[in-house]
PDB file of C-alpha atoms in Angstrom:
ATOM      1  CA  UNK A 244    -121.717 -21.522  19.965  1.00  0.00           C
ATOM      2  CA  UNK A 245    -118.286 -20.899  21.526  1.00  0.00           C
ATOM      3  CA  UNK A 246    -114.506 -21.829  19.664  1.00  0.00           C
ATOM      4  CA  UNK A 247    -111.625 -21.838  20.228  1.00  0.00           C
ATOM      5  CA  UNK A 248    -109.059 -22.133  18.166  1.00  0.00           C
ATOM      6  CA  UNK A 249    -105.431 -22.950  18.461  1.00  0.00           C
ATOM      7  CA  UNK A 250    -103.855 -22.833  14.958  1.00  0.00           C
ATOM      8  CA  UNK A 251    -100.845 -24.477  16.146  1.00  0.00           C
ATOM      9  CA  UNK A 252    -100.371 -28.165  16.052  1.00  0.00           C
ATOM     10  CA  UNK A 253     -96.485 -28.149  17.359  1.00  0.00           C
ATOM     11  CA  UNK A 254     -93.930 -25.446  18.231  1.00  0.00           C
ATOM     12  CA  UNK A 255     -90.074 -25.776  18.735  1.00  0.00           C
ATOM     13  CA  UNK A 256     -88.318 -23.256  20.817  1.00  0.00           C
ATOM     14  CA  UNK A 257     -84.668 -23.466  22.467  1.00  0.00           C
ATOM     15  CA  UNK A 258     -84.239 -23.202  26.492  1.00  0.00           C
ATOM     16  CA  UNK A 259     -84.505 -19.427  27.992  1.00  0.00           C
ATOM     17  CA  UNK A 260     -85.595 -18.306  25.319  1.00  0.00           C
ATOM     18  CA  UNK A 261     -89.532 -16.601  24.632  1.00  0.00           C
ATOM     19  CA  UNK A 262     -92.795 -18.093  23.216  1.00  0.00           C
ATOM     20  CA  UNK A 263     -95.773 -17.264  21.989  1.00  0.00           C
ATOM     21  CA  UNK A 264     -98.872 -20.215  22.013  1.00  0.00           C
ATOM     22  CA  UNK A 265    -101.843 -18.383  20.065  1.00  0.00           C
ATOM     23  CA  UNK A 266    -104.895 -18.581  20.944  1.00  0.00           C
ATOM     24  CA  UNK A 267    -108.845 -17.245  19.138  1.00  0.00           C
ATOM     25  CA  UNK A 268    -112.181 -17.003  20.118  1.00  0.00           C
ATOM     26  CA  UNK A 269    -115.327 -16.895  19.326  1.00  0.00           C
ATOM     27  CA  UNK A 270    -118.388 -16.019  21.673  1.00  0.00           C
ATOM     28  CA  UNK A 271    -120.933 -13.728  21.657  1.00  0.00           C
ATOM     29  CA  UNK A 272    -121.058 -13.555  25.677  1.00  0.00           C
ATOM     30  CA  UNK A 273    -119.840 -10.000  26.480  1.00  0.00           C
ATOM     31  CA  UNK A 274    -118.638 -11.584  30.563  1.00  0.00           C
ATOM     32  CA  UNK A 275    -116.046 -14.642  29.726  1.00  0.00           C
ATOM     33  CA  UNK A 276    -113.365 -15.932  31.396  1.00  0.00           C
ATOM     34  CA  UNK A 277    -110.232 -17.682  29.370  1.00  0.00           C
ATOM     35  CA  UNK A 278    -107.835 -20.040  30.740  1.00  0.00           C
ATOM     36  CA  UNK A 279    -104.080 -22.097  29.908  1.00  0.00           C
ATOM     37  CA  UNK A 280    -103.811 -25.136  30.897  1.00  0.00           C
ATOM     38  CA  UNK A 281    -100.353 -27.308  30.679  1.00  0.00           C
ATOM     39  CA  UNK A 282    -100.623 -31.228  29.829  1.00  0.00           C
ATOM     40  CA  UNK A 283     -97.260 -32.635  30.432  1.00  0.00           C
ATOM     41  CA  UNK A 284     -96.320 -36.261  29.227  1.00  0.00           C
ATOM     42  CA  UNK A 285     -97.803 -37.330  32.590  1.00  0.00           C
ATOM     43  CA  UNK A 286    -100.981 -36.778  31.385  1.00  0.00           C
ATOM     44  CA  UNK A 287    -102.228 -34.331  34.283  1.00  0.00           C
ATOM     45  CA  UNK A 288    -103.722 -31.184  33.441  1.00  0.00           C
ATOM     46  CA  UNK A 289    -102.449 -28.259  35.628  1.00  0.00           C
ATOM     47  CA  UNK A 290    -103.831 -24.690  35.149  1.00  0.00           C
ATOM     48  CA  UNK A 291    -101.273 -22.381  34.601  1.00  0.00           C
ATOM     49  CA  UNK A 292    -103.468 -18.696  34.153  1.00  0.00           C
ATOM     50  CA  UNK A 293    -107.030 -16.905  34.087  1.00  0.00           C
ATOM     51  CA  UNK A 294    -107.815 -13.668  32.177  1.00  0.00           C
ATOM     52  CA  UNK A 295    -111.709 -11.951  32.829  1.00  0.00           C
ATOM     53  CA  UNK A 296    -112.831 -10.254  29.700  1.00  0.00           C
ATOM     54  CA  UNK A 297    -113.626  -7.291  31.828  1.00  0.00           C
ATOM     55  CA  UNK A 298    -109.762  -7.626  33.170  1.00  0.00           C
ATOM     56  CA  UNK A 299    -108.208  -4.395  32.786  1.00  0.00           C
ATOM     57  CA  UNK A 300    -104.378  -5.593  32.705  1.00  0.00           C
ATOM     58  CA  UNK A 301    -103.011  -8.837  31.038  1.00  0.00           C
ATOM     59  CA  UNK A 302    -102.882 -11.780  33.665  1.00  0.00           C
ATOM     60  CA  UNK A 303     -99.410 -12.585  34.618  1.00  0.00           C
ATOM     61  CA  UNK A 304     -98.147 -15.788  36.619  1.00  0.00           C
ATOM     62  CA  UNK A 305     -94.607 -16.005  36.732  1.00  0.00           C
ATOM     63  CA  UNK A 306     -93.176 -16.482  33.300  1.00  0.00           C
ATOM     64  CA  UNK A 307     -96.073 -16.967  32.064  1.00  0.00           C
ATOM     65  CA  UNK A 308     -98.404 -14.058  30.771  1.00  0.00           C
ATOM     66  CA  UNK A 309    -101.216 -13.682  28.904  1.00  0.00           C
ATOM     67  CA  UNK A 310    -101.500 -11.228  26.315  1.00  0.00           C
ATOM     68  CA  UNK A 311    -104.961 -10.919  25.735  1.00  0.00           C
ATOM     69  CA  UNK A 312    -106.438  -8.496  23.062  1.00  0.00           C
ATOM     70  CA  UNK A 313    -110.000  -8.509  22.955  1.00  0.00           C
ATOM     71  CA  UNK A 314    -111.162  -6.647  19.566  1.00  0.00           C
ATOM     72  CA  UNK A 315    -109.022  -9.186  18.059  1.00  0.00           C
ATOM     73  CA  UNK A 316    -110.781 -12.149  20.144  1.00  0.00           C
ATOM     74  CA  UNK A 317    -107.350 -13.458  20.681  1.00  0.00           C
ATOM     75  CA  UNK A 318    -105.638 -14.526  24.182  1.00  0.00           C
ATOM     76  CA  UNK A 319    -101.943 -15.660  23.603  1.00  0.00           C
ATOM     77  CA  UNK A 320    -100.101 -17.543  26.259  1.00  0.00           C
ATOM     78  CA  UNK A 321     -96.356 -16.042  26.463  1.00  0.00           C
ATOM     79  CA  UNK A 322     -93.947 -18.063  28.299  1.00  0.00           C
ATOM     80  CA  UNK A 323     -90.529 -16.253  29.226  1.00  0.00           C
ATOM     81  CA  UNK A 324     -87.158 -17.637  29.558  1.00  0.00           C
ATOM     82  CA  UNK A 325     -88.288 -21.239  28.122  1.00  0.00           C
ATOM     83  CA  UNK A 326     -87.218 -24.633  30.634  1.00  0.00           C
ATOM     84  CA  UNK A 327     -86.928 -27.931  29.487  1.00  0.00           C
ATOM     85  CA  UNK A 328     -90.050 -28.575  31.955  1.00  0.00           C
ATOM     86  CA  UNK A 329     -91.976 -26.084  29.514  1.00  0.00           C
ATOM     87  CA  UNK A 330     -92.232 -29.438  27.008  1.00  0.00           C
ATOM     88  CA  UNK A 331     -95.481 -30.454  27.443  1.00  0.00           C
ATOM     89  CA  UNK A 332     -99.290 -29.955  25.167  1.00  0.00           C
ATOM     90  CA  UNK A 333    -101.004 -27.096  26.324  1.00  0.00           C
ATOM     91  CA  UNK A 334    -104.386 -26.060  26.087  1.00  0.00           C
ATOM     92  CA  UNK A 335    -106.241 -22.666  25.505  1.00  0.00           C
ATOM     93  CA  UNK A 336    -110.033 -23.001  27.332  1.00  0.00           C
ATOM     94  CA  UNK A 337    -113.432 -20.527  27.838  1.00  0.00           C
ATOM     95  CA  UNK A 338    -115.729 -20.660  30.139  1.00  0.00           C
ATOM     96  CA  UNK A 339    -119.015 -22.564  28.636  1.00  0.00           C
ATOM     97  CA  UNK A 340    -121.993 -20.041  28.929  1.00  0.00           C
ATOM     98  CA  UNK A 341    -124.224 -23.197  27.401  1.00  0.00           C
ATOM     99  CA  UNK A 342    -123.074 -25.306  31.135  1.00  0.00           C
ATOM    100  CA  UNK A 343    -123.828 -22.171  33.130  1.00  0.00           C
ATOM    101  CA  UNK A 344    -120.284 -21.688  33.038  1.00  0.00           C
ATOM    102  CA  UNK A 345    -119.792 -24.544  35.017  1.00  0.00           C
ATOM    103  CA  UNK A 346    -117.788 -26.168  32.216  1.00  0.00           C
ATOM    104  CA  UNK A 347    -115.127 -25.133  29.545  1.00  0.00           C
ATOM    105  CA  UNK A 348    -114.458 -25.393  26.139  1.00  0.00           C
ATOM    106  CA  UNK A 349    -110.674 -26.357  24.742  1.00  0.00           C
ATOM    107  CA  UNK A 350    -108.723 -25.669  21.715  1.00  0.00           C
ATOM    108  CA  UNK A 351    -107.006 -28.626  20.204  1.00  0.00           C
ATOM    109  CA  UNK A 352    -103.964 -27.935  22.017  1.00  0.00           C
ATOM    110  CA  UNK A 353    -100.395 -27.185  20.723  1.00  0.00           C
ATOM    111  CA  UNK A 354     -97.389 -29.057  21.472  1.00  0.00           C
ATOM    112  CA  UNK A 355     -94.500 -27.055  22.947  1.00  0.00           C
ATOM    113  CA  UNK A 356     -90.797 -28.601  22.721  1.00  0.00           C
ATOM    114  CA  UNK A 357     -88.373 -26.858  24.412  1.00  0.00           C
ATOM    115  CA  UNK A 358     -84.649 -28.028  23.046  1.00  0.00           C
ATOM    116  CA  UNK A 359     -80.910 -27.529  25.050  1.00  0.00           C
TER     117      UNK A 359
ATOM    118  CA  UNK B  69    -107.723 -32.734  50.483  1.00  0.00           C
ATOM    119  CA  UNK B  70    -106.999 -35.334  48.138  1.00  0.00           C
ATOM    120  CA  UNK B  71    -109.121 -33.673  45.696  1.00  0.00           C
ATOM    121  CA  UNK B  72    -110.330 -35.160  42.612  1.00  0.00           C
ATOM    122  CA  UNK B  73    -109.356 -38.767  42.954  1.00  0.00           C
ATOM    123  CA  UNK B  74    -110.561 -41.102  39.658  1.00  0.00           C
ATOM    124  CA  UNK B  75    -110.476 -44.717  39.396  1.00  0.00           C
ATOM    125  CA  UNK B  76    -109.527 -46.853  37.652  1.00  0.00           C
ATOM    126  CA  UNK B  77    -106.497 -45.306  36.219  1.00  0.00           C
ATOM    127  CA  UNK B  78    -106.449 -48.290  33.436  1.00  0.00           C
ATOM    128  CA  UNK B  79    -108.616 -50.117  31.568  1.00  0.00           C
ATOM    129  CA  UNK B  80    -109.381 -52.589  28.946  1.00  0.00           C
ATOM    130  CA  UNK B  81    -112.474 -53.531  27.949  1.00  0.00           C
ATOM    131  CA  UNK B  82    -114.337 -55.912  25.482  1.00  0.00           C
ATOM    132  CA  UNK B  83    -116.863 -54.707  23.128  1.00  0.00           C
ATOM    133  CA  UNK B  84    -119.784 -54.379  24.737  1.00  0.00           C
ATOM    134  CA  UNK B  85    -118.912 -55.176  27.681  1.00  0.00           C
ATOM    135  CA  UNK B  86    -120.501 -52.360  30.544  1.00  0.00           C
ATOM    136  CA  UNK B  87    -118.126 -50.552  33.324  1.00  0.00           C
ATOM    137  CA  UNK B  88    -118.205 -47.546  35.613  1.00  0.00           C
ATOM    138  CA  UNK B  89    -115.339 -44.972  35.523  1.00  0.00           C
ATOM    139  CA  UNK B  90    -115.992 -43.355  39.296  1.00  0.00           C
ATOM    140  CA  UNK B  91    -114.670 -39.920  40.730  1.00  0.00           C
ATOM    141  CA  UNK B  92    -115.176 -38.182  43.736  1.00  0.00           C
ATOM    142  CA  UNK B  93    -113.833 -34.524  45.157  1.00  0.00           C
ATOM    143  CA  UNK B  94    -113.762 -33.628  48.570  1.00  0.00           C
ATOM    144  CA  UNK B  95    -113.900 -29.756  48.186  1.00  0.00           C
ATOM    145  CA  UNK B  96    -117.260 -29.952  48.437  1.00  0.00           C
ATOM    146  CA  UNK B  97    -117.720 -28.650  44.472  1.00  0.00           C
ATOM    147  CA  UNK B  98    -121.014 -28.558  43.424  1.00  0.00           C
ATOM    148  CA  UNK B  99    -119.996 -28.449  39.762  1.00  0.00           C
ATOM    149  CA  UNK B 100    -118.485 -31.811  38.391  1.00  0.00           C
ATOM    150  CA  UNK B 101    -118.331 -33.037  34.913  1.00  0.00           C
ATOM    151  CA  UNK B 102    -116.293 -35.451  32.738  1.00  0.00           C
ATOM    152  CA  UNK B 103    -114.370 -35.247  29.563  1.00  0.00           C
ATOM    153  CA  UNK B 104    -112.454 -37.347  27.082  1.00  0.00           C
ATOM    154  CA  UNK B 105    -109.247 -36.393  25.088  1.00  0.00           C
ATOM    155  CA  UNK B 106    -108.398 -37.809  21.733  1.00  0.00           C
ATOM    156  CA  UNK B 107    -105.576 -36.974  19.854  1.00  0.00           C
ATOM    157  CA  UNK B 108    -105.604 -33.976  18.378  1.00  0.00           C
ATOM    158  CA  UNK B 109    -109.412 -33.201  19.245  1.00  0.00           C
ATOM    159  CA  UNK B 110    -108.727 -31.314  22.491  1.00  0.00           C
ATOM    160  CA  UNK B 111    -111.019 -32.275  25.510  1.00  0.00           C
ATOM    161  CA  UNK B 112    -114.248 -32.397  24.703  1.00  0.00           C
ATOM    162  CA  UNK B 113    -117.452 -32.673  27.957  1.00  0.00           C
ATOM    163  CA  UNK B 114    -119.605 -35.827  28.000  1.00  0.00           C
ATOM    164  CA  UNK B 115    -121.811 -34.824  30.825  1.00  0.00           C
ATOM    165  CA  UNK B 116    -122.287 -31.957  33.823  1.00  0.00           C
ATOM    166  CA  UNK B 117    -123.759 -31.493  36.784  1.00  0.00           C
ATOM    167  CA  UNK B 118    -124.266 -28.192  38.589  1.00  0.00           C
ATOM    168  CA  UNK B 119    -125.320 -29.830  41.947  1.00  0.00           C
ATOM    169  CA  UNK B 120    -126.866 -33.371  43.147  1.00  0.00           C
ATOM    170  CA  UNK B 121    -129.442 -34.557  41.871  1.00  0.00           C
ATOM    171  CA  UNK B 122    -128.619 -32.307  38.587  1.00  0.00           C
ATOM    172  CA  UNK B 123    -127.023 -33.361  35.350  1.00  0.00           C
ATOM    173  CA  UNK B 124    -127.004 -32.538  31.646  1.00  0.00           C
ATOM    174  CA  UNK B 125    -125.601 -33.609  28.323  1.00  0.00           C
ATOM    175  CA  UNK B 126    -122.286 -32.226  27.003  1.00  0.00           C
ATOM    176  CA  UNK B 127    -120.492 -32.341  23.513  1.00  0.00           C
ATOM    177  CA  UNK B 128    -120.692 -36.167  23.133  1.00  0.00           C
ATOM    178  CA  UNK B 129    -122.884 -37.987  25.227  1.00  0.00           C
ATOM    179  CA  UNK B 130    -124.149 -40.669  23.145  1.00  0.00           C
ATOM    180  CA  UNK B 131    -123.095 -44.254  24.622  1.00  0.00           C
ATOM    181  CA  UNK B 132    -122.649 -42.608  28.388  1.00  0.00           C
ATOM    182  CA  UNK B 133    -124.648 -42.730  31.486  1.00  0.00           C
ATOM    183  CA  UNK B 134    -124.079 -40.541  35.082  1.00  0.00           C
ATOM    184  CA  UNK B 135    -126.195 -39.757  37.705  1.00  0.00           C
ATOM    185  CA  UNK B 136    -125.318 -37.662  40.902  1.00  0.00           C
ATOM    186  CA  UNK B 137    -126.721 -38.988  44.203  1.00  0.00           C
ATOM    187  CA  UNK B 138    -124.648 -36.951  46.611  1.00  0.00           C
ATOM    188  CA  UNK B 139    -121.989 -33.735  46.282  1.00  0.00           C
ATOM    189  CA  UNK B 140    -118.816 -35.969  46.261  1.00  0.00           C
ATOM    190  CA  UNK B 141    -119.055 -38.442  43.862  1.00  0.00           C
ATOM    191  CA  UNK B 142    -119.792 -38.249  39.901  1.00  0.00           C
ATOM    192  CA  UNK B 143    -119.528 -41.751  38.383  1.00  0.00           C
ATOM    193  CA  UNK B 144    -119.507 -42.177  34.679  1.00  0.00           C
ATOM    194  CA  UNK B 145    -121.128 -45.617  33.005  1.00  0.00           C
ATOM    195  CA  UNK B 146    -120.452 -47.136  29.602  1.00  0.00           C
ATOM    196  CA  UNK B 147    -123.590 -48.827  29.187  1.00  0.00           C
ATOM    197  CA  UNK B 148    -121.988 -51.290  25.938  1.00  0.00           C
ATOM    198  CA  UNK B 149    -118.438 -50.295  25.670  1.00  0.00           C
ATOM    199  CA  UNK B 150    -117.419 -49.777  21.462  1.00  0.00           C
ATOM    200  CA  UNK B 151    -113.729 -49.217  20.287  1.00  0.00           C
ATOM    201  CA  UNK B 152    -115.014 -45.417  19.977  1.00  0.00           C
ATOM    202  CA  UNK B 153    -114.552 -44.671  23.089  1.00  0.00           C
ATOM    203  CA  UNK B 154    -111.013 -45.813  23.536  1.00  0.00           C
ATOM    204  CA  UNK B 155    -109.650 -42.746  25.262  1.00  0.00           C
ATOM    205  CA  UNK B 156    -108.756 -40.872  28.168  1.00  0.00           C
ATOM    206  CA  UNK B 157    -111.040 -39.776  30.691  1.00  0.00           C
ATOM    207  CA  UNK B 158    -110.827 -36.668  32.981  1.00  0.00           C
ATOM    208  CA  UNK B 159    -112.861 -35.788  35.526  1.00  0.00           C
ATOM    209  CA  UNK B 160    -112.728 -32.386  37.226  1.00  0.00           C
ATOM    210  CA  UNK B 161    -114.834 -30.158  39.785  1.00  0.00           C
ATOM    211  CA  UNK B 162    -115.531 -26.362  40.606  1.00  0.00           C
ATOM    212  CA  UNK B 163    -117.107 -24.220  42.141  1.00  0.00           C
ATOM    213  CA  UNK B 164    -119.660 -21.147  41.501  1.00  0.00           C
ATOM    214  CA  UNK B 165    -119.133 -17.452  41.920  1.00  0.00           C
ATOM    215  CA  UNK B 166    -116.794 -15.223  41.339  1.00  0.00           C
ATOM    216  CA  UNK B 167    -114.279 -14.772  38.702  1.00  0.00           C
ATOM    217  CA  UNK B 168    -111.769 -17.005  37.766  1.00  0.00           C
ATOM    218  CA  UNK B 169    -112.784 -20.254  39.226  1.00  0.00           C
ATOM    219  CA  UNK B 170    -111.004 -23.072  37.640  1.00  0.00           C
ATOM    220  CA  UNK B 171    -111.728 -26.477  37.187  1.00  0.00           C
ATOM    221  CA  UNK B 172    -109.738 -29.156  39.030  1.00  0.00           C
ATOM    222  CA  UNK B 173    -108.918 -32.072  37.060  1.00  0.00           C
ATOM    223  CA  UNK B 174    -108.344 -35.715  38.428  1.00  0.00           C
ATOM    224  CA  UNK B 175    -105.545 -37.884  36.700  1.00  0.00           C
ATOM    225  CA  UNK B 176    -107.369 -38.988  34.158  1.00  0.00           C
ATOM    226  CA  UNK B 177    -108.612 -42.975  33.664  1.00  0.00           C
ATOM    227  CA  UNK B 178    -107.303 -44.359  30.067  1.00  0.00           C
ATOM    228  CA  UNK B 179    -109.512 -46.709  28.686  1.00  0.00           C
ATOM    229  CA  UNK B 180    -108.857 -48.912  25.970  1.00  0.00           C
ATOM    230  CA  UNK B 181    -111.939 -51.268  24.078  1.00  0.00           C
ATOM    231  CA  UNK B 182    -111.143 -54.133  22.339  1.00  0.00           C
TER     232      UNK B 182
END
């Protein structure tokens, strides 16, 4: 069965500065696709990036970046130059081989706080 | 597009009381599906369905009912509503082929049982 992990639970970081969510895997698919998503106190859940295992260069949208390392099973969301709109719970997902792919599986999700 | 539109957006129910939690897409998706989020458990899928007429069983489907008559619509049915399944309810939609295809998420419905 697929995991993913998210170890965790809250991180504190101070405006325009760097961050680092983590983010592990397990499948034993060798085609997957893993995804960020961004839950803000509004509840909505707004994809933020997409990385194919087969992708040959980390994904990049904006300030945020994915640096994905696959021998380690790991795909860590980076977000540059932190905003106070960067506060919000975001999520680390895989494509479900078990749905056809036509579902994902989360991580529990880690809470970002971005301070003045 | 509206896209995925869910209703109700609130709820409170009685035990065992039955309700339907409906959503519909108009990006003519044939993959829908529904999950619920509870703190500090992530999102976790209820049920799926790759096309009309076509559903399956997620992570937790035990107490949950859907059916899909036609492309658009994907409505979800508490068949005797328990304080378990106080949560929130998302409902999202995507499409096949090709890398990268996410899933589009309605608002979410929170539900609360009494």
């Amino acid at each position: 069965a697929q995991k993913i992990t998210q170890t965790q639970p809250g991180m504190f970081v101070q405006e325009k500065e760097a961050v680092t969510l983590d983010c592990t895997y397990d499948t034993s698919d060798q085609s997957y696709g893993l995804f960020w998503y961004k839950q803000p106190s509004s509840g909505e859940m707004i994809f933020l990036i997409y990385q194919g295992s087969y992708d040959e260069q980390n994904a990049t949208e904006g300030r945020y970046s994915l640096n994905f390392q696959k021998a380690r099973k790991s795909a860590n969301l980076v977000i540059s130059a932190s905003q106070l709109g960067d506060s919000a719970m975001y999520f680390c997902a895989m494509r479900d081989i078990a749905s056809g792919y036509s579902t994902l599986t989360f991580g529990k999700g880690t809470m970002l706080l971005v301070s003045p | 597009n509206a896209g995925v539109t869910q209703t109700p957006k609130f709820q409170v129910l009685k035990t065992g009381q039955s309700m339907t939690l409906q959503c519909a897409q108009d990006m003519n998706h044939e993959y829908m599906s529904w999950y619920r989020q509870d703190p500090g458990m992530g999102l976790r899928l209820i049920h799926y369905s790759v096309g009309a007429g076509i559903t399956d069983q997620g992570e937790v489907p035990n107490g949950y009912n859907v059916s899909r008559s036609t492309t658009e619509d994907f409505p979800l049915r508490l068949l005797s509503a328990a304080p378990s399944q106080t949560s929130v309810y998302f409902c999202a939609s995507s499409y096949s082929g090709g890398d990268g295809e996410t899933q589009y998420f309605g608002p979410g419905t929170r539900l609360l049982v009494l």
